[in-house]
Amino acid sequence: MIRIVTLLAAAALFSAGCGSVPPLEGKSAANTGSVDLSGDWALRGGEKVSRPPLADGDQPIWIPRRTSQRQQRQQPQQRPRRSDGTAVGVFLETGRAISITQTEHGLFISFDRAVVEEYTFGENRVVSVGPIEAQRVSGWEGSAFVVETLDEEGARLSESWSLMNDGAELVRRIAITRDETEEFSMEQVFDRN
């Protein structure tokens, strides 16, 4: 009961801080297609991700990849940057190898055995990374598992996970939009190990 009251209070504070940013619509907790995303998956062939062309004067959005200290010492990485005000990018995790455990009520996704994200089917809550807070909804839209995260400035991170080719491939689609304008998008295809 205390947890529910705390979540409702956090949601009210988040809504008050958002002002004119409309809240996210909830997602279904029901997995009507009996889709099971469980398994160990590898990003297809180290393929490069194509990014949309930038308009004149636009700055690219670099999505930082959070890694453990040990991994950072082993592999030098590009300095992460993101455009001003797109705080929602800190909620995006990526990895070449992912492991998904699906239960009756949610998903646990491990990215490169370093970071585990937990998603509950039908959730609608406030999530935070340090001082950055955002509203998150997750659940099913048909046979796709969808996660949407909305920051206080109205930038929206949308992710969908779906199976293709009789469950041999996992397709992840990612987009960041602000004011109905797509600022970043990519599609990743993972093969089942």
mmCIF file of C-alpha atoms in Angstrom:
data_model
loop_
_atom_site.group_PDB
_atom_site.id
_atom_site.type_symbol
_atom_site.label_atom_id
_atom_site.label_comp_id
_atom_site.label_asym_id
_atom_site.label_seq_id
_atom_site.Cartn_x
_atom_site.Cartn_y
_atom_site.Cartn_z
ATOM 1 C CA MET A 1 0.000 0.000 0.000
ATOM 2 C CA ILE A 2 2.820 2.397 0.880
ATOM 3 C CA ARG A 3 4.493 1.649 -2.468
ATOM 4 C CA ILE A 4 1.270 2.492 -4.366
ATOM 5 C CA VAL A 5 0.874 5.780 -2.475
ATOM 6 C CA THR A 6 4.534 6.641 -3.152
ATOM 7 C CA LEU A 7 4.165 5.888 -6.867
ATOM 8 C CA LEU A 8 0.977 7.963 -7.112
ATOM 9 C CA ALA A 9 2.662 10.883 -5.341
ATOM 10 C CA ALA A 10 5.697 10.640 -7.653
ATOM 11 C CA ALA A 11 3.415 10.533 -10.694
ATOM 12 C CA ALA A 12 1.528 13.605 -9.462
ATOM 13 C CA LEU A 13 4.788 15.519 -8.935
ATOM 14 C CA PHE A 14 6.016 14.479 -12.379
ATOM 15 C CA SER A 15 2.748 15.583 -13.992
ATOM 16 C CA ALA A 16 2.889 18.934 -12.224
ATOM 17 C CA GLY A 17 6.453 19.469 -13.439
ATOM 18 C CA CYS A 18 5.578 18.602 -17.014
ATOM 19 C CA GLY A 19 3.161 21.488 -17.476
ATOM 20 C CA SER A 20 1.847 21.198 -21.019
ATOM 21 C CA VAL A 21 3.547 17.903 -21.882
ATOM 22 C CA PRO A 22 0.749 15.350 -22.305
ATOM 23 C CA PRO A 23 1.303 12.108 -20.389
ATOM 24 C CA LEU A 24 2.013 8.829 -22.129
ATOM 25 C CA GLU A 25 -0.843 6.454 -22.855
ATOM 26 C CA GLY A 26 -0.679 3.183 -20.962
ATOM 27 C CA LYS A 27 0.176 -0.122 -22.650
ATOM 28 C CA SER A 28 -1.589 -3.443 -22.257
ATOM 29 C CA ALA A 29 -0.475 -5.855 -19.569
ATOM 30 C CA ALA A 30 -2.047 -8.712 -21.553
ATOM 31 C CA ASN A 31 0.201 -10.727 -23.848
ATOM 32 C CA THR A 32 -2.672 -11.821 -26.086
ATOM 33 C CA GLY A 33 -0.389 -13.359 -28.703
ATOM 34 C CA SER A 34 1.466 -15.476 -26.123
ATOM 35 C CA VAL A 35 4.723 -14.014 -27.426
ATOM 36 C CA ASP A 36 7.858 -15.183 -25.591
ATOM 37 C CA LEU A 37 10.916 -12.993 -26.159
ATOM 38 C CA SER A 38 13.073 -15.099 -23.815
ATOM 39 C CA GLY A 39 16.482 -16.180 -24.996
ATOM 40 C CA ASP A 40 20.062 -15.196 -25.654
ATOM 41 C CA TRP A 41 20.449 -12.896 -28.642
ATOM 42 C CA ALA A 42 23.436 -11.526 -30.600
ATOM 43 C CA LEU A 43 23.424 -8.335 -32.657
ATOM 44 C CA ARG A 44 23.620 -9.381 -36.276
ATOM 45 C CA GLY A 45 27.177 -9.354 -37.667
ATOM 46 C CA GLY A 46 28.347 -6.189 -35.920
ATOM 47 C CA GLU A 47 26.387 -4.228 -38.488
ATOM 48 C CA LYS A 48 26.597 -0.459 -38.370
ATOM 49 C CA VAL A 49 23.461 1.434 -37.445
ATOM 50 C CA SER A 50 22.279 3.910 -40.043
ATOM 51 C CA ARG A 51 21.178 7.257 -38.694
ATOM 52 C CA PRO A 52 18.741 9.625 -40.413
ATOM 53 C CA PRO A 53 20.318 12.501 -42.361
ATOM 54 C CA LEU A 54 20.662 15.724 -40.390
ATOM 55 C CA ALA A 55 19.133 18.979 -41.550
ATOM 56 C CA ASP A 56 21.409 22.016 -41.849
ATOM 57 C CA GLY A 57 22.347 23.337 -38.427
ATOM 58 C CA ASP A 58 21.024 20.304 -36.525
ATOM 59 C CA GLN A 59 23.307 18.660 -34.009
ATOM 60 C CA PRO A 60 23.535 14.876 -33.887
ATOM 61 C CA ILE A 61 22.246 13.009 -30.851
ATOM 62 C CA TRP A 62 24.807 10.622 -29.444
ATOM 63 C CA ILE A 63 23.278 8.059 -27.149
ATOM 64 C CA PRO A 64 25.711 7.212 -24.340
ATOM 65 C CA ARG A 65 26.229 3.547 -23.568
ATOM 66 C CA ARG A 66 26.546 2.957 -19.867
ATOM 67 C CA THR A 67 29.147 0.322 -19.100
ATOM 68 C CA SER A 68 30.953 -0.948 -16.078
ATOM 69 C CA GLN A 69 34.263 0.614 -15.089
ATOM 70 C CA ARG A 70 36.086 -2.586 -16.050
ATOM 71 C CA GLN A 71 34.718 -2.524 -19.588
ATOM 72 C CA GLN A 72 35.631 1.131 -20.006
ATOM 73 C CA ARG A 73 39.263 0.368 -19.204
ATOM 74 C CA GLN A 74 39.379 -2.532 -21.646
ATOM 75 C CA GLN A 75 37.813 -0.738 -24.602
ATOM 76 C CA PRO A 76 38.217 2.975 -25.271
ATOM 77 C CA GLN A 77 34.894 4.461 -26.294
ATOM 78 C CA GLN A 78 33.753 7.515 -28.148
ATOM 79 C CA ARG A 79 33.009 10.436 -25.842
ATOM 80 C CA PRO A 80 29.224 10.414 -25.327
ATOM 81 C CA ARG A 81 27.326 13.575 -26.154
ATOM 82 C CA ARG A 82 23.685 14.433 -26.507
ATOM 83 C CA SER A 83 21.803 17.442 -27.741
ATOM 84 C CA ASP A 84 20.670 20.070 -25.253
ATOM 85 C CA GLY A 85 17.455 19.148 -23.494
ATOM 86 C CA THR A 86 17.184 15.541 -24.730
ATOM 87 C CA ALA A 87 17.541 13.988 -21.319
ATOM 88 C CA VAL A 88 15.480 10.967 -22.339
ATOM 89 C CA GLY A 89 18.543 9.480 -24.114
ATOM 90 C CA VAL A 90 20.077 8.473 -20.786
ATOM 91 C CA PHE A 91 17.350 5.836 -20.449
ATOM 92 C CA LEU A 92 18.431 3.969 -23.591
ATOM 93 C CA GLU A 93 20.564 0.873 -23.111
ATOM 94 C CA THR A 94 22.349 -0.906 -25.936
ATOM 95 C CA GLY A 95 24.472 -4.000 -26.301
ATOM 96 C CA ARG A 96 25.806 -6.519 -28.803
ATOM 97 C CA ALA A 97 24.662 -9.484 -26.721
ATOM 98 C CA ILE A 98 21.387 -9.440 -24.846
ATOM 99 C CA SER A 99 19.653 -11.993 -22.701
ATOM 100 C CA ILE A 100 15.908 -11.755 -22.088
ATOM 101 C CA THR A 101 14.078 -13.505 -19.294
ATOM 102 C CA GLN A 102 10.305 -13.246 -19.565
ATOM 103 C CA THR A 103 7.951 -13.963 -16.681
ATOM 104 C CA GLU A 104 4.177 -13.842 -16.473
ATOM 105 C CA HIS A 105 4.362 -10.181 -15.406
ATOM 106 C CA GLY A 106 7.413 -8.680 -17.110
ATOM 107 C CA LEU A 107 10.794 -8.794 -18.823
ATOM 108 C CA PHE A 108 14.364 -8.678 -17.585
ATOM 109 C CA ILE A 109 16.779 -7.631 -20.346
ATOM 110 C CA SER A 110 20.526 -7.977 -19.764
ATOM 111 C CA PHE A 111 22.729 -5.873 -22.061
ATOM 112 C CA ASP A 112 26.255 -7.286 -22.536
ATOM 113 C CA ARG A 113 25.986 -8.937 -19.102
ATOM 114 C CA ALA A 114 26.584 -5.518 -17.527
ATOM 115 C CA VAL A 115 23.206 -3.760 -17.183
ATOM 116 C CA VAL A 116 19.826 -5.353 -16.499
ATOM 117 C CA GLU A 117 16.610 -3.473 -17.212
ATOM 118 C CA GLU A 118 13.331 -4.636 -15.687
ATOM 119 C CA TYR A 119 10.013 -3.873 -17.366
ATOM 120 C CA THR A 120 6.587 -4.769 -15.983
ATOM 121 C CA PHE A 121 3.750 -5.451 -18.398
ATOM 122 C CA GLY A 122 1.257 -2.580 -18.167
ATOM 123 C CA GLU A 123 3.508 -0.383 -16.014
ATOM 124 C CA ASN A 124 3.129 3.391 -15.800
ATOM 125 C CA ARG A 125 5.660 4.958 -13.438
ATOM 126 C CA VAL A 126 8.343 7.562 -12.926
ATOM 127 C CA VAL A 127 11.909 6.377 -13.569
ATOM 128 C CA SER A 128 15.119 8.226 -12.809
ATOM 129 C CA VAL A 129 18.810 8.240 -13.613
ATOM 130 C CA GLY A 130 20.505 10.571 -11.157
ATOM 131 C CA PRO A 131 18.574 13.865 -11.200
ATOM 132 C CA ILE A 132 16.816 13.089 -14.504
ATOM 133 C CA GLU A 133 13.237 11.868 -14.147
ATOM 134 C CA ALA A 134 10.867 10.628 -16.822
ATOM 135 C CA GLN A 135 7.514 8.930 -17.149
ATOM 136 C CA ARG A 136 7.669 5.341 -18.443
ATOM 137 C CA VAL A 137 4.958 3.052 -19.771
ATOM 138 C CA SER A 138 5.494 -0.470 -21.035
ATOM 139 C CA GLY A 139 3.387 -3.333 -22.268
ATOM 140 C CA TRP A 140 2.043 -5.067 -25.339
ATOM 141 C CA GLU A 141 0.791 -3.621 -28.612
ATOM 142 C CA GLY A 142 -0.286 -6.689 -30.545
ATOM 143 C CA SER A 143 2.717 -9.006 -30.782
ATOM 144 C CA ALA A 144 5.274 -6.276 -29.964
ATOM 145 C CA PHE A 145 6.534 -5.349 -26.507
ATOM 146 C CA VAL A 146 6.684 -1.548 -26.323
ATOM 147 C CA VAL A 147 8.444 0.791 -23.891
ATOM 148 C CA GLU A 148 7.942 4.562 -24.034
ATOM 149 C CA THR A 149 9.817 7.053 -21.871
ATOM 150 C CA LEU A 150 8.911 10.762 -21.770
ATOM 151 C CA ASP A 151 11.156 13.423 -20.241
ATOM 152 C CA GLU A 152 10.022 16.711 -18.688
ATOM 153 C CA GLU A 153 10.735 18.629 -21.901
ATOM 154 C CA GLY A 154 8.492 16.387 -24.004
ATOM 155 C CA ALA A 155 11.182 14.285 -25.698
ATOM 156 C CA ARG A 156 9.952 10.702 -26.148
ATOM 157 C CA LEU A 157 12.050 7.549 -26.374
ATOM 158 C CA SER A 158 10.072 4.722 -28.008
ATOM 159 C CA GLU A 159 11.330 1.131 -28.178
ATOM 160 C CA SER A 160 9.588 -1.923 -29.580
ATOM 161 C CA TRP A 161 10.727 -5.535 -29.458
ATOM 162 C CA SER A 162 9.204 -8.169 -31.769
ATOM 163 C CA LEU A 163 10.012 -11.610 -33.146
ATOM 164 C CA MET A 164 10.426 -12.345 -36.853
ATOM 165 C CA ASN A 165 11.140 -15.443 -38.977
ATOM 166 C CA ASP A 166 9.400 -17.915 -36.663
ATOM 167 C CA GLY A 167 11.211 -16.571 -33.596
ATOM 168 C CA ALA A 168 14.730 -16.832 -35.023
ATOM 169 C CA GLU A 169 15.177 -13.037 -35.089
ATOM 170 C CA LEU A 170 14.457 -10.324 -32.566
ATOM 171 C CA VAL A 171 13.866 -6.864 -34.052
ATOM 172 C CA ARG A 172 14.301 -3.780 -31.877
ATOM 173 C CA ARG A 173 13.103 -0.428 -33.194
ATOM 174 C CA ILE A 174 14.164 2.742 -31.388
ATOM 175 C CA ALA A 175 13.113 6.348 -31.970
ATOM 176 C CA ILE A 176 13.487 9.636 -30.137
ATOM 177 C CA THR A 177 10.936 12.298 -31.036
ATOM 178 C CA ARG A 178 10.264 15.810 -29.834
ATOM 179 C CA ASP A 179 7.231 17.842 -30.910
ATOM 180 C CA GLU A 180 6.298 15.092 -33.408
ATOM 181 C CA THR A 181 9.737 15.460 -35.063
ATOM 182 C CA GLU A 182 11.958 12.387 -35.160
ATOM 183 C CA GLU A 183 15.427 13.296 -33.910
ATOM 184 C CA PHE A 184 16.935 9.820 -33.816
ATOM 185 C CA SER A 185 15.965 6.349 -35.027
ATOM 186 C CA MET A 186 17.501 2.956 -35.535
ATOM 187 C CA GLU A 187 16.589 -0.664 -36.004
ATOM 188 C CA GLN A 188 18.606 -3.543 -34.584
ATOM 189 C CA VAL A 189 18.248 -7.189 -35.585
ATOM 190 C CA PHE A 190 19.388 -9.880 -33.162
ATOM 191 C CA ASP A 191 19.832 -13.560 -33.983
ATOM 192 C CA ARG A 192 18.978 -16.237 -31.460
ATOM 193 C CA ASN A 193 22.048 -17.993 -29.983
#
